[in-house]
Short mmCIF file of C-alpha atoms in Angstrom, two decimals:
data_model
loop_
_atom_site.label_atom_id
_atom_site.label_comp_id
_atom_site.label_asym_id
_atom_site.label_seq_id
_atom_site.Cartn_x
_atom_site.Cartn_y
_atom_site.Cartn_z
CA MET T 1 28.89 6.11 17.01
CA THR T 2 27.17 2.71 16.79
CA SER T 3 23.86 4.36 15.82
CA ASN T 4 25.54 6.35 13.05
CA CYS T 5 27.22 3.19 11.76
CA SER T 6 23.89 1.35 11.86
CA PHE T 7 22.17 4.09 9.89
CA GLU T 8 24.97 4.11 7.31
CA ALA T 9 24.79 0.31 7.02
CA VAL T 10 21.02 0.37 6.49
CA ASP T 11 21.34 3.23 4.02
CA HIS T 12 24.04 1.35 2.10
CA LEU T 13 21.86 -1.78 2.01
CA MET T 14 18.88 0.21 0.73
CA ARG T 15 21.02 1.76 -2.02
CA TYR T 16 22.24 -1.67 -3.13
CA LEU T 17 18.71 -3.12 -3.17
CA GLU T 18 17.49 -0.10 -5.12
CA LEU T 19 20.04 -0.77 -7.86
CA VAL T 20 19.01 -4.42 -8.10
CA ILE T 21 15.31 -3.54 -8.25
CA TYR T 22 15.39 -0.36 -10.35
CA VAL T 23 17.15 -1.68 -13.48
CA PRO T 24 14.45 -4.23 -14.47
CA ILE T 25 11.68 -1.89 -13.29
CA PHE T 26 13.00 0.89 -15.53
CA LEU T 27 13.48 -1.28 -18.62
CA PHE T 28 10.21 -3.20 -18.49
CA GLY T 29 8.19 -0.32 -17.04
CA LEU T 30 9.28 2.12 -19.74
CA ILE T 31 8.40 -0.26 -22.57
CA LEU T 32 5.05 -1.36 -21.13
CA ASN T 33 3.84 2.12 -20.20
CA VAL T 34 4.83 3.69 -23.52
CA VAL T 35 3.06 0.87 -25.38
CA ALA T 36 0.00 1.30 -23.13
CA LEU T 37 -0.18 5.03 -23.82
CA LEU T 38 0.14 4.46 -27.56
CA VAL T 39 -2.68 1.92 -27.48
CA PHE T 40 -4.94 4.13 -25.35
CA CYS T 41 -4.33 7.30 -27.36
CA LEU T 42 -4.11 5.96 -30.92
CA PHE T 43 -6.24 2.83 -31.14
CA LEU T 44 -9.05 3.18 -28.59
CA ARG T 45 -11.80 5.37 -29.94
CA LYS T 46 -14.04 5.35 -26.85
CA TRP T 47 -12.79 6.64 -23.50
CA THR T 48 -14.27 4.54 -20.71
CA GLU T 49 -13.68 4.72 -16.97
CA SER T 50 -11.04 2.00 -17.22
CA THR T 51 -9.07 3.60 -20.05
CA ILE T 52 -9.06 6.97 -18.28
CA TYR T 53 -7.72 5.44 -15.08
CA MET T 54 -5.14 3.34 -16.93
CA THR T 55 -3.94 6.33 -18.97
CA SER T 56 -3.47 8.37 -15.81
CA LEU T 57 -1.67 5.44 -14.16
CA ALA T 58 0.67 5.05 -17.15
CA LEU T 59 1.54 8.76 -16.97
CA MET T 60 2.19 8.47 -13.23
CA ASP T 61 4.39 5.44 -13.82
CA LEU T 62 6.41 7.34 -16.42
CA LEU T 63 6.92 10.17 -13.92
CA LEU T 64 8.27 7.56 -11.51
CA LEU T 65 10.48 5.92 -14.14
CA PHE T 66 12.04 9.08 -15.59
CA PRO T 67 14.14 9.95 -12.49
CA LEU T 68 15.30 6.33 -11.91
CA PRO T 69 18.52 6.56 -14.01
CA PHE T 70 19.44 9.76 -12.16
CA LYS T 71 18.61 8.09 -8.83
CA MET T 72 20.80 5.11 -9.68
CA HIS T 73 23.66 7.42 -10.65
CA ALA T 74 23.26 9.49 -7.48
CA THR T 75 23.48 6.37 -5.33
CA ASN T 76 27.28 6.18 -5.73
CA HIS T 77 28.17 9.58 -7.15
CA LEU T 78 28.28 13.07 -5.68
CA TRP T 79 26.58 15.81 -7.63
CA PRO T 80 27.95 19.37 -7.80
CA ALA T 81 26.11 21.95 -5.72
CA ASN T 82 24.79 23.79 -8.79
CA LEU T 83 22.62 20.75 -9.65
CA GLN T 84 20.48 21.09 -6.53
CA PRO T 85 17.54 22.66 -8.45
CA LEU T 86 17.61 19.73 -10.90
CA CYS T 87 17.73 17.32 -7.97
CA SER T 88 14.67 18.94 -6.40
CA VAL T 89 12.73 18.54 -9.65
CA LEU T 90 13.77 14.88 -10.01
CA GLU T 91 12.89 14.10 -6.40
CA SER T 92 9.49 15.73 -6.82
CA LEU T 93 8.77 13.76 -10.01
CA TYR T 94 9.85 10.53 -8.32
CA PHE T 95 7.60 10.89 -5.27
CA VAL T 96 4.71 12.31 -7.30
CA GLY T 97 4.99 9.20 -9.48
CA ILE T 98 5.04 6.85 -6.48
CA TYR T 99 2.12 8.28 -4.55
CA GLY T 100 0.19 9.25 -7.65
CA SER T 101 0.41 5.62 -8.78
CA ILE T 102 -0.65 4.37 -5.34
CA TYR T 103 -3.74 6.58 -5.21
CA THR T 104 -4.65 5.92 -8.84
CA ILE T 105 -4.52 2.15 -8.20
CA MET T 106 -6.74 2.77 -5.17
CA CYS T 107 -9.25 4.61 -7.38
CA ILE T 108 -9.20 1.73 -9.88
CA ALA T 109 -9.89 -0.78 -7.10
CA VAL T 110 -12.81 1.31 -5.80
CA ASP T 111 -14.21 1.76 -9.32
CA ARG T 112 -14.04 -1.99 -9.95
CA TRP T 113 -15.66 -2.71 -6.57
CA VAL T 114 -18.55 -0.34 -7.30
CA ALA T 115 -19.06 -1.80 -10.78
CA ILE T 116 -19.18 -5.43 -9.63
CA CYS T 117 -20.49 -5.30 -6.05
CA HIS T 118 -22.97 -2.45 -6.49
CA PRO T 119 -24.16 -2.63 -10.12
CA PHE T 120 -27.28 -0.50 -9.56
CA LYS T 121 -25.41 2.30 -7.81
CA ALA T 122 -22.69 2.04 -10.45
CA LYS T 123 -25.04 3.52 -13.03
CA GLN T 124 -25.16 6.72 -10.98
CA LEU T 125 -21.63 6.75 -9.57
CA ARG T 126 -19.55 5.58 -12.53
CA SER T 127 -18.97 7.65 -15.64
CA PRO T 128 -16.01 8.83 -17.73
CA ALA T 129 -16.46 12.30 -16.23
CA ALA T 130 -16.30 10.91 -12.68
CA ALA T 131 -13.17 8.91 -13.55
CA LEU T 132 -11.55 11.99 -15.07
CA GLY T 133 -12.45 14.02 -11.98
CA ALA T 134 -10.91 11.38 -9.70
CA CYS T 135 -7.70 11.33 -11.75
CA VAL T 136 -7.44 15.11 -11.77
CA GLY T 137 -8.03 15.10 -8.01
CA VAL T 138 -5.17 12.64 -7.52
CA TRP T 139 -2.83 14.76 -9.64
CA VAL T 140 -3.73 17.94 -7.76
CA LEU T 141 -3.36 16.21 -4.38
CA VAL T 142 0.08 14.71 -4.97
CA LEU T 143 1.48 17.78 -6.73
CA SER T 144 0.28 20.14 -3.99
CA VAL T 145 1.63 17.93 -1.18
CA ILE T 146 4.84 16.40 -2.55
CA SER T 147 6.65 19.39 -4.06
CA PRO T 148 6.42 21.69 -1.00
CA THR T 149 7.33 18.78 1.28
CA ILE T 150 10.45 17.92 -0.74
CA HIS T 151 11.55 21.56 -0.73
CA ARG T 152 10.96 21.91 3.00
CA PHE T 153 12.89 18.86 4.18
CA ARG T 154 15.89 18.92 1.85
CA GLU T 155 19.29 19.94 3.16
CA GLY T 156 21.01 22.43 0.89
CA GLY T 157 24.53 23.77 0.91
CA PRO T 158 27.50 24.88 -1.19
CA THR T 159 29.11 21.42 -1.20
CA ASP T 160 28.72 18.38 -3.43
CA PHE T 161 25.85 16.13 -2.43
CA HIS T 162 24.03 12.83 -3.01
CA CYS T 163 20.72 13.53 -4.72
CA PHE T 164 17.76 11.62 -3.21
CA HIS T 165 19.78 11.22 0.01
CA MET T 166 19.83 14.76 1.38
CA PHE T 167 16.78 14.90 3.64
CA SER T 168 17.24 16.74 6.92
CA GLU T 169 16.56 15.40 10.40
CA LYS T 170 13.14 17.09 10.25
CA GLY T 171 12.35 14.90 7.26
CA TRP T 172 12.92 11.83 9.45
CA SER T 173 10.82 13.14 12.35
CA PRO T 174 8.06 10.83 13.68
CA PRO T 175 5.12 13.02 12.53
CA VAL T 176 6.44 13.14 8.95
CA ILE T 177 7.12 9.40 8.73
CA VAL T 178 3.81 8.49 10.41
CA CYS T 179 1.87 10.66 7.93
CA LEU T 180 3.84 9.17 5.04
CA GLN T 181 3.25 5.59 6.14
CA VAL T 182 -0.41 6.03 7.12
CA PHE T 183 -1.75 8.27 4.35
CA GLY T 184 0.79 7.38 1.68
CA PHE T 185 0.62 3.61 2.09
CA LEU T 186 -1.52 2.03 4.84
CA VAL T 187 -4.81 3.75 3.97
CA PRO T 188 -4.51 2.93 0.24
CA VAL T 189 -3.47 -0.65 1.11
CA VAL T 190 -6.54 -1.17 3.29
CA VAL T 191 -8.83 0.25 0.59
CA VAL T 192 -7.23 -1.75 -2.25
CA VAL T 193 -7.20 -5.04 -0.31
CA TYR T 194 -10.78 -4.58 0.94
CA CYS T 195 -12.16 -3.70 -2.49
CA SER T 196 -10.22 -6.51 -4.17
CA VAL T 197 -11.33 -9.15 -1.65
CA LYS T 198 -14.99 -8.04 -1.79
CA THR T 199 -14.93 -7.99 -5.58
CA ILE T 200 -13.42 -11.48 -5.84
CA TRP T 201 -15.86 -12.79 -3.22
CA THR T 202 -18.82 -11.31 -5.12
CA LEU T 203 -17.69 -12.87 -8.39
CA LYS T 204 -17.23 -16.30 -6.81
CA LYS T 205 -20.45 -16.07 -4.79
CA SER T 206 -22.47 -15.35 -7.91
CA GLY T 207 -21.53 -18.78 -9.17
CA GLN T 208 -20.43 -17.42 -12.50
CA HIS T 209 -17.70 -19.58 -14.01
CA SER T 210 -17.61 -17.95 -17.39
CA PRO T 211 -14.21 -17.22 -18.94
CA GLN T 212 -14.92 -13.51 -18.51
CA SER T 213 -15.49 -13.85 -14.74
CA GLN T 214 -12.42 -16.03 -14.30
CA ALA T 215 -10.35 -13.57 -16.29
CA CYS T 216 -11.64 -10.74 -14.09
CA VAL T 217 -10.58 -12.61 -10.94
CA LYS T 218 -7.11 -13.19 -12.40
CA ILE T 219 -6.82 -9.50 -13.28
CA ILE T 220 -7.74 -8.51 -9.71
CA TYR T 221 -5.15 -10.91 -8.26
CA SER T 222 -2.54 -9.55 -10.67
CA SER T 223 -3.41 -5.94 -9.84
CA LEU T 224 -3.22 -6.65 -6.11
CA SER T 225 0.18 -8.31 -6.51
CA ALA T 226 1.43 -5.47 -8.71
CA PHE T 227 0.43 -3.06 -5.96
CA LEU T 228 1.79 -4.92 -2.93
CA VAL T 229 5.04 -6.32 -4.36
CA PRO T 230 6.79 -3.04 -5.29
CA PHE T 231 5.33 -0.67 -2.70
CA THR T 232 5.41 -2.83 0.44
CA PRO T 233 9.21 -3.40 0.53
CA SER T 234 9.95 0.25 -0.23
CA HIS T 235 7.78 1.48 2.65
CA LEU T 236 9.17 -1.16 4.99
CA GLY T 237 12.61 0.12 4.00
CA ILE T 238 11.57 3.69 4.82
CA LEU T 239 10.28 2.50 8.19
CA LEU T 240 13.57 0.68 8.89
CA GLN T 241 15.61 3.74 7.92
CA PHE T 242 13.42 5.88 10.16
CA LEU T 243 13.88 3.57 13.16
CA VAL T 244 17.66 3.58 12.75
CA SER T 245 17.77 7.32 11.97
CA ASP T 246 15.60 8.13 14.98
CA THR T 247 17.94 6.14 17.21
CA ALA T 248 20.94 7.96 15.77
CA ILE T 249 19.32 11.36 16.29
CA ARG T 250 18.42 10.54 19.90
CA HIS T 251 22.02 9.57 20.68
CA LYS T 252 23.49 12.82 19.34
#
């Protein structure tokens, strides 16, 4: 009984925090990403590695933002059973957006690291075609993994339900959560932090104090913060929910 209450308390806390976080994310994210896409598609005549990555990231972010109003509504409202197919689509878009964004940011960090830390190899490794291939690879990876996983671990039934909160006990099993945390977050975090630190260190070691170098360092710090600030709390929340859920399941 205590374990069930603990899980419900944690789940309620996560829903409240989501509402507080999602409203500004949706408003600012929608405006910024739409403007970014318009700039990339209408005003930039040359497609470079950076613009390809940023366009893909903006599309991923929009996939993440689109389901947010539905997710906020589902937090405190039951949906009728006939909306389960719509819920599956929204959940898939949401998680594709999250992990697509994470892996795209990782690709951007690696691309920047190669360009600055290995300038001679960059001539062979970096190209618009390589950037496009990396982005397509990320899209294929997340689409092929997320959608079947969502379908497999959702609980369905003839009754009303809370969309985004209907994952079965199998969905909270240790192997699933470990894979999610390791491959969905920890591996990209290690890569992004390593590449960012090495890139900043290389720029400062070179002794270049030009405005361009200083601006590049600021961009890297901003990118690192934009990666860690939204994704770290959400994955810590998933870990907390798993620990409480696992305790509740064991006491059944």
